[in-house]
mmCIF file of C-alpha atoms in Angstrom:
data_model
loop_
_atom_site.group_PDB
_atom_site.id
_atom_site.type_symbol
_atom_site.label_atom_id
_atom_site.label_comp_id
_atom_site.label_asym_id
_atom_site.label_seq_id
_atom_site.Cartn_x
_atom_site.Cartn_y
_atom_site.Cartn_z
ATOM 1 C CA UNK A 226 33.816 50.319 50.575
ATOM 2 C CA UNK A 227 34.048 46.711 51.279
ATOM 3 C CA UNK A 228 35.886 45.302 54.004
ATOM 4 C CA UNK A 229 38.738 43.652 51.450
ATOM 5 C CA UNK A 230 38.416 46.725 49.325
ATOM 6 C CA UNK A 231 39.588 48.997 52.843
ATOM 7 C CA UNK A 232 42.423 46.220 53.482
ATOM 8 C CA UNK A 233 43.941 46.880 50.091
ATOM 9 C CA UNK A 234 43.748 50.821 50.243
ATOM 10 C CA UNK A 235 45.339 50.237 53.847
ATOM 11 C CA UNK A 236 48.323 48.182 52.406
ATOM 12 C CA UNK A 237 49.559 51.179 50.418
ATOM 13 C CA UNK A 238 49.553 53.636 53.124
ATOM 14 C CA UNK A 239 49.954 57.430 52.882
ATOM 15 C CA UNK A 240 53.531 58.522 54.646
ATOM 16 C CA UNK A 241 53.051 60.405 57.977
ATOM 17 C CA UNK A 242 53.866 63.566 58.227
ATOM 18 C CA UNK A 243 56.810 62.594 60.208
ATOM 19 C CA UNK A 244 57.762 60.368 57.649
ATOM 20 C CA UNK A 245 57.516 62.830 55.397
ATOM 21 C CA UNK A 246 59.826 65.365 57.014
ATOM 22 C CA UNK A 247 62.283 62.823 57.462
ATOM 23 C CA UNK A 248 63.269 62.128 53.963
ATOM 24 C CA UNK A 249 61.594 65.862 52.179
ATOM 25 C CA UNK A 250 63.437 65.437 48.448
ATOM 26 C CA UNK A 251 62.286 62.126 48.014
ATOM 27 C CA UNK A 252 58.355 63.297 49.001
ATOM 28 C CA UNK A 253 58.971 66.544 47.067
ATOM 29 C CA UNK A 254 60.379 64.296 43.619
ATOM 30 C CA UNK A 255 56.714 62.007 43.932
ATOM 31 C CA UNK A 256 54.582 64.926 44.128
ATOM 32 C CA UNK A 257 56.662 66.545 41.387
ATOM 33 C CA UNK A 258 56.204 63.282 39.380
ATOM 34 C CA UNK A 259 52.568 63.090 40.174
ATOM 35 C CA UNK A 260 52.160 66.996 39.339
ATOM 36 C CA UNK A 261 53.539 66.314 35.892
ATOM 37 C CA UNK A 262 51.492 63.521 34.821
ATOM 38 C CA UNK A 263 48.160 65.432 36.106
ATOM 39 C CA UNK A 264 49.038 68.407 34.630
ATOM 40 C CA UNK A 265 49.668 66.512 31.421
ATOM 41 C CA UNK A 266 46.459 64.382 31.684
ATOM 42 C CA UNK A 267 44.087 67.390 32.217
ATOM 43 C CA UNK A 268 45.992 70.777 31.800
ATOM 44 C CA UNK A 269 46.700 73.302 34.593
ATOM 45 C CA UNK A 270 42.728 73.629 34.786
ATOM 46 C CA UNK A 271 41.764 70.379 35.054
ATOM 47 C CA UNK A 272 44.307 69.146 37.382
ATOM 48 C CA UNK A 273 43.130 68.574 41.349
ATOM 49 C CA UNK A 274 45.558 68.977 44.208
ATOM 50 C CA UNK A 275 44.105 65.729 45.886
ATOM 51 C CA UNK A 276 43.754 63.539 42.740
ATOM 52 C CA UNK A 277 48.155 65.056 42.470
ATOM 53 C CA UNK A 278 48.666 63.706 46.257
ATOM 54 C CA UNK A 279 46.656 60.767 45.978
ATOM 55 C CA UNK A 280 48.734 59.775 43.097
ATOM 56 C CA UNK A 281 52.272 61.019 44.997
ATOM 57 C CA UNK A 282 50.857 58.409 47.784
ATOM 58 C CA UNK A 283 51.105 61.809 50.291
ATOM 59 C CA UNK A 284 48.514 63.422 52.652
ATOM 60 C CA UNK A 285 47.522 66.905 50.925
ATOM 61 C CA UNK A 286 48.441 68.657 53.701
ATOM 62 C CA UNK A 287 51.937 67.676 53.196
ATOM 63 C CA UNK A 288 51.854 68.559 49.903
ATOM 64 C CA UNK A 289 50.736 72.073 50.479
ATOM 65 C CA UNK A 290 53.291 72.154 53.332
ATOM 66 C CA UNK A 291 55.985 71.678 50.310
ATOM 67 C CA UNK A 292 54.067 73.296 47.875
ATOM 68 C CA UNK A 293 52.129 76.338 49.130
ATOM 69 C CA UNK A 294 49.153 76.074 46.265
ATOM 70 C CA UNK A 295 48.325 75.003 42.937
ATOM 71 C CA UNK A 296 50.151 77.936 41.130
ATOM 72 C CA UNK A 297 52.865 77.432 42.933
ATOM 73 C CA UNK A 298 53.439 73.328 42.338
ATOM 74 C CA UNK A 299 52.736 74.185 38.945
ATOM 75 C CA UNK A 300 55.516 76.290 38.421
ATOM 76 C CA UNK A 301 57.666 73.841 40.393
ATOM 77 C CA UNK A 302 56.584 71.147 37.786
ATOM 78 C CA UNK A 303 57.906 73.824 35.085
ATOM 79 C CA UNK A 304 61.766 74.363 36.812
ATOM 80 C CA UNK A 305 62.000 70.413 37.070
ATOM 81 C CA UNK A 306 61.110 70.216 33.647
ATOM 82 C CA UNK A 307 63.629 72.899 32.383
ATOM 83 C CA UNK A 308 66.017 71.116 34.612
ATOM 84 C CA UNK A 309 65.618 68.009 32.910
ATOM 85 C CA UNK A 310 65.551 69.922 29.210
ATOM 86 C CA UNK A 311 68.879 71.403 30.561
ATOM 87 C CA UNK A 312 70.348 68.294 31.290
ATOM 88 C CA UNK A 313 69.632 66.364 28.005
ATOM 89 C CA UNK A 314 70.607 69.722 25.985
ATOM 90 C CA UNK A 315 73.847 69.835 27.941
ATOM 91 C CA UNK A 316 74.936 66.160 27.679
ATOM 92 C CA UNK A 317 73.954 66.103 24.107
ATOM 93 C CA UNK A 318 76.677 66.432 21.013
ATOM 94 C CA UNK A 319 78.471 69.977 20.747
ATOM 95 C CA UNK A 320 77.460 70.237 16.632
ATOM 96 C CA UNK A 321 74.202 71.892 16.235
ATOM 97 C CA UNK A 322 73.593 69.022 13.416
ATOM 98 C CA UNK A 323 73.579 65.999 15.742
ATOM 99 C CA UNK A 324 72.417 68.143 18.520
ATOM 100 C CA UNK A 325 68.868 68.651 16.748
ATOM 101 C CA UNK A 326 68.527 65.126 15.930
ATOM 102 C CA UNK A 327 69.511 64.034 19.149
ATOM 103 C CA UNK A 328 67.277 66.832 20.554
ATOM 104 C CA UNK A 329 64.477 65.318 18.770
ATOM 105 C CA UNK A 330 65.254 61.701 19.173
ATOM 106 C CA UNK A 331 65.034 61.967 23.364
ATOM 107 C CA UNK A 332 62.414 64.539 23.387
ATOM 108 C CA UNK A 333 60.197 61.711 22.080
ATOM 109 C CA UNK A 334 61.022 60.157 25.813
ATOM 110 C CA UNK A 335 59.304 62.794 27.563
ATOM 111 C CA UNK A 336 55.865 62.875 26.304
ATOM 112 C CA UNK A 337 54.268 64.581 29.640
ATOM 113 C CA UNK A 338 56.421 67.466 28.616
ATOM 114 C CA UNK A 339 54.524 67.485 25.275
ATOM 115 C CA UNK A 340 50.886 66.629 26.632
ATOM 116 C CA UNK A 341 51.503 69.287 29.167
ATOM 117 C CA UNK A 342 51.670 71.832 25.974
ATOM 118 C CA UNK A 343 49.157 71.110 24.068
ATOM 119 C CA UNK A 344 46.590 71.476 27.009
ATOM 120 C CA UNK A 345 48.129 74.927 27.247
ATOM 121 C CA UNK A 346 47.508 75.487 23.890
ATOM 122 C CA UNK A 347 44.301 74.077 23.498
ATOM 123 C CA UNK A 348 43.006 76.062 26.876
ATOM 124 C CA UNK A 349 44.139 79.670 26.730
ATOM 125 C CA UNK A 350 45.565 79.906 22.819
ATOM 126 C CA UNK A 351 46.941 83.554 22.824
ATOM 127 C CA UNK A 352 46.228 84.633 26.565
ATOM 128 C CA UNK A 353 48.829 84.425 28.912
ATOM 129 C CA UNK A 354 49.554 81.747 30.416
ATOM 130 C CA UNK A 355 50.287 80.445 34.026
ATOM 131 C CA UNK A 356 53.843 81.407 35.130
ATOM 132 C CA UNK A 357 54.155 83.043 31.435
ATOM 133 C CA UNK A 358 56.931 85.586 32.798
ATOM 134 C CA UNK A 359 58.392 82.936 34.801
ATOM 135 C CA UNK A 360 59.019 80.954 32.378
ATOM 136 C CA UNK A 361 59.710 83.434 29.477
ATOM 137 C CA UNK A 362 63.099 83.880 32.030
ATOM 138 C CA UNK A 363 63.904 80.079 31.633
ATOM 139 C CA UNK A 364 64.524 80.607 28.153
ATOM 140 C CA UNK A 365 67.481 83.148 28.504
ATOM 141 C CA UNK A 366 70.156 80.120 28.774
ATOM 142 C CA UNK A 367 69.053 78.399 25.300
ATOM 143 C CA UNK A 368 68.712 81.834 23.495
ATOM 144 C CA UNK A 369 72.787 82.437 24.681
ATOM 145 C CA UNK A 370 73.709 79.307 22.879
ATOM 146 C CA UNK A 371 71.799 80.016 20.147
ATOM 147 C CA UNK A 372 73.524 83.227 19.592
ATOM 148 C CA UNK A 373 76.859 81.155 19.676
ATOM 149 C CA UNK A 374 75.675 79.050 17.047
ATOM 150 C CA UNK A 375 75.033 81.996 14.971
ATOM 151 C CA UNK A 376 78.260 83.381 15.545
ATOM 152 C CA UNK A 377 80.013 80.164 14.991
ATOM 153 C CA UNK A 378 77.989 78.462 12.388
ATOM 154 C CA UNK A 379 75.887 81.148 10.738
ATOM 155 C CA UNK A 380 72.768 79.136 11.566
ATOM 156 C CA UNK A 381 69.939 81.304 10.875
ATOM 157 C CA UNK A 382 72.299 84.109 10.948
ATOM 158 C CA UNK A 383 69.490 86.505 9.584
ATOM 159 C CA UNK A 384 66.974 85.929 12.472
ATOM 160 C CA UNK A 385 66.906 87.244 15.726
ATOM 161 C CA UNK A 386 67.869 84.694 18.183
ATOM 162 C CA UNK A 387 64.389 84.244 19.806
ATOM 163 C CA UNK A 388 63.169 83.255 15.744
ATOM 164 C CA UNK A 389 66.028 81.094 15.247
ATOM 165 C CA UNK A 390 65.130 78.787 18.592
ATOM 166 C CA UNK A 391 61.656 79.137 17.649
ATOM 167 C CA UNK A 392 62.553 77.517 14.353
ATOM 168 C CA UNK A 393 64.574 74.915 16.070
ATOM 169 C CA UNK A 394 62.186 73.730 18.261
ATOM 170 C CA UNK A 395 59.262 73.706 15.752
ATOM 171 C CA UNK A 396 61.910 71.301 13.849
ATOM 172 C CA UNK A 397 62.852 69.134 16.409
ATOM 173 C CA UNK A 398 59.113 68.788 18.251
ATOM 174 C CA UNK A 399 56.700 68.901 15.530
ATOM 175 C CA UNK A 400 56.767 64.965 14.831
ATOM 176 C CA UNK A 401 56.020 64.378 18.329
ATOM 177 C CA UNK A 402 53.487 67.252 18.986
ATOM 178 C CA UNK A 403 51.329 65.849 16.015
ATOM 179 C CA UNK A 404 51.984 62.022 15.102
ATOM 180 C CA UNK A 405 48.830 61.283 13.056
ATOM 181 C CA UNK A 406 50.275 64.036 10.731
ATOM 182 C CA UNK A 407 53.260 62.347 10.283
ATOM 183 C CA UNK A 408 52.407 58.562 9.704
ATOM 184 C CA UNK A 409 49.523 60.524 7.278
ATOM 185 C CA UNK A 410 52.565 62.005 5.234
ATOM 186 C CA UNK A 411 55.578 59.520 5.377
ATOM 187 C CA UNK A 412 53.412 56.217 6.858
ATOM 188 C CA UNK A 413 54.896 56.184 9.651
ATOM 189 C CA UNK A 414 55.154 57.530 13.166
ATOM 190 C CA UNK A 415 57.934 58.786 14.982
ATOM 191 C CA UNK A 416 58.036 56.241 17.544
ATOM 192 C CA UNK A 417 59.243 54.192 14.368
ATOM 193 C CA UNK A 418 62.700 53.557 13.816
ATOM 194 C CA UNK A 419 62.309 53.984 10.223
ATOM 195 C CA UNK A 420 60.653 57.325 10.772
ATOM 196 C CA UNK A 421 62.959 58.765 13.415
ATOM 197 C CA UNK A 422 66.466 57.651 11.455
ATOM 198 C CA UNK A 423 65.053 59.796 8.365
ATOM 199 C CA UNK A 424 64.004 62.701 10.353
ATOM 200 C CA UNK A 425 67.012 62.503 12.027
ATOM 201 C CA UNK A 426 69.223 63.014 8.619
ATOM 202 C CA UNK A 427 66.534 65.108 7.543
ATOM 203 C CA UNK A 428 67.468 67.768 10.353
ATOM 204 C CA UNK A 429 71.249 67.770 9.861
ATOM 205 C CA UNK A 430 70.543 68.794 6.456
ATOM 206 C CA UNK A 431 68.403 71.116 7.533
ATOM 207 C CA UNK A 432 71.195 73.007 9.573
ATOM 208 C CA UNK A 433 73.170 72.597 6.350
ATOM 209 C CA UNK A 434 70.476 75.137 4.818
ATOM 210 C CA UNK A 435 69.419 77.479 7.325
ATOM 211 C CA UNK A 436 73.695 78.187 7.578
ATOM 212 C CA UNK A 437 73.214 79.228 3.798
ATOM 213 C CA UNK A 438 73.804 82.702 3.379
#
């Protein structure tokens, strides 16, 4: 490394330990941050503990002091993530019409989310997956208000409720899971405005059919 090369990597130095300690939800939101975008840049495989604190700007022996191992940050990464799926499901409109389209309209925001997925997919397929029970358990809030919507609405009132969300999300993700299929069908991409207002009407019909008895 050359001398100015050391100077600049000094200027953006790691926090201490003490430093660390002092303000611990602020050091545990970077590494969070950092988790998610290495997890979604190379999968749960892929993904190095120091490349995750190097990017969080934290010693790795802070980070395992928050986070006791790989497994475990991983999962960590999954609760913030549900937290933040919460959040936007829960401040979004109360009709399961504008809900899906605003579902799918912010989803398009959180692309790690997505990336994160499809390295999932891609590396185990059907196996289990990391945290698979853990996670199956973060489900349980979304499947209640799905069975309120079928009470209410009759939305998929013929499914169980784990089909009916499964249908939901395929209708609200799909755009964003595969873009190049999209702008292939419709010419456009659903970063487009043109794209996302028609899928957008597109899915409140859609609630108007799967209500259909």
């Amino acid at each position: 490394m050359t001398k100015s090369n050391h100077q600049r990597v000094k200027k953006y130095k790691e926090p201490t330990p003490a430093t660390s300690r002092r303000d611990p939800e602020r050091s545990r939101a970077r590494i969070l941050a950092a988790a998610m975008k290495e997890f979604a840049l190379r999968g749960f495989a892929g993904a190095r503990v120091d490349a995750i604190a190097r990017r969080a700007r934290i010693n790795k022996r802070m980070l395992y002091h928050y986070f006791g191992n790989k497994q475990e940050l991983f999962e960590a990464t999954i609760m913030a993530i549900q937290a933040d799926k919460e959040e936007l499901i829960n401040t979004g409109p109360r009709d399961i019409a504008d809900l899906l389209a605003y579902i799918h309209a912010n989803v398009g925001g959180k692309r790690d989310w997505m990336r994160m997925m499809q390295w999932e997919a891609l590396t185990y397929g059907d196996r289990e997956v990391p945290a698979e029970a853990m996670r199956a358990e973060l489900f349980k809030p979304s499947l209640e208000r799905i069975r309120g919507f079928q009470r209410e609405h009759g939305i998929l009132g013929k499914e169980t409720p784990e089909l009916a969300l499964l249908i939901l999300i395929a209708l609200a993700s799909y755009p964003w899971l595969m873009p190049q299929v999209a702008r292939m069908l419709t010419g456009h991409g659903p970063t487009e405005p043109q794209f996302r207002r028609i899928y957008a009407a597109l899915l409140r019909r859609m609630v108007g059919y799967l209500t259909r008895p």
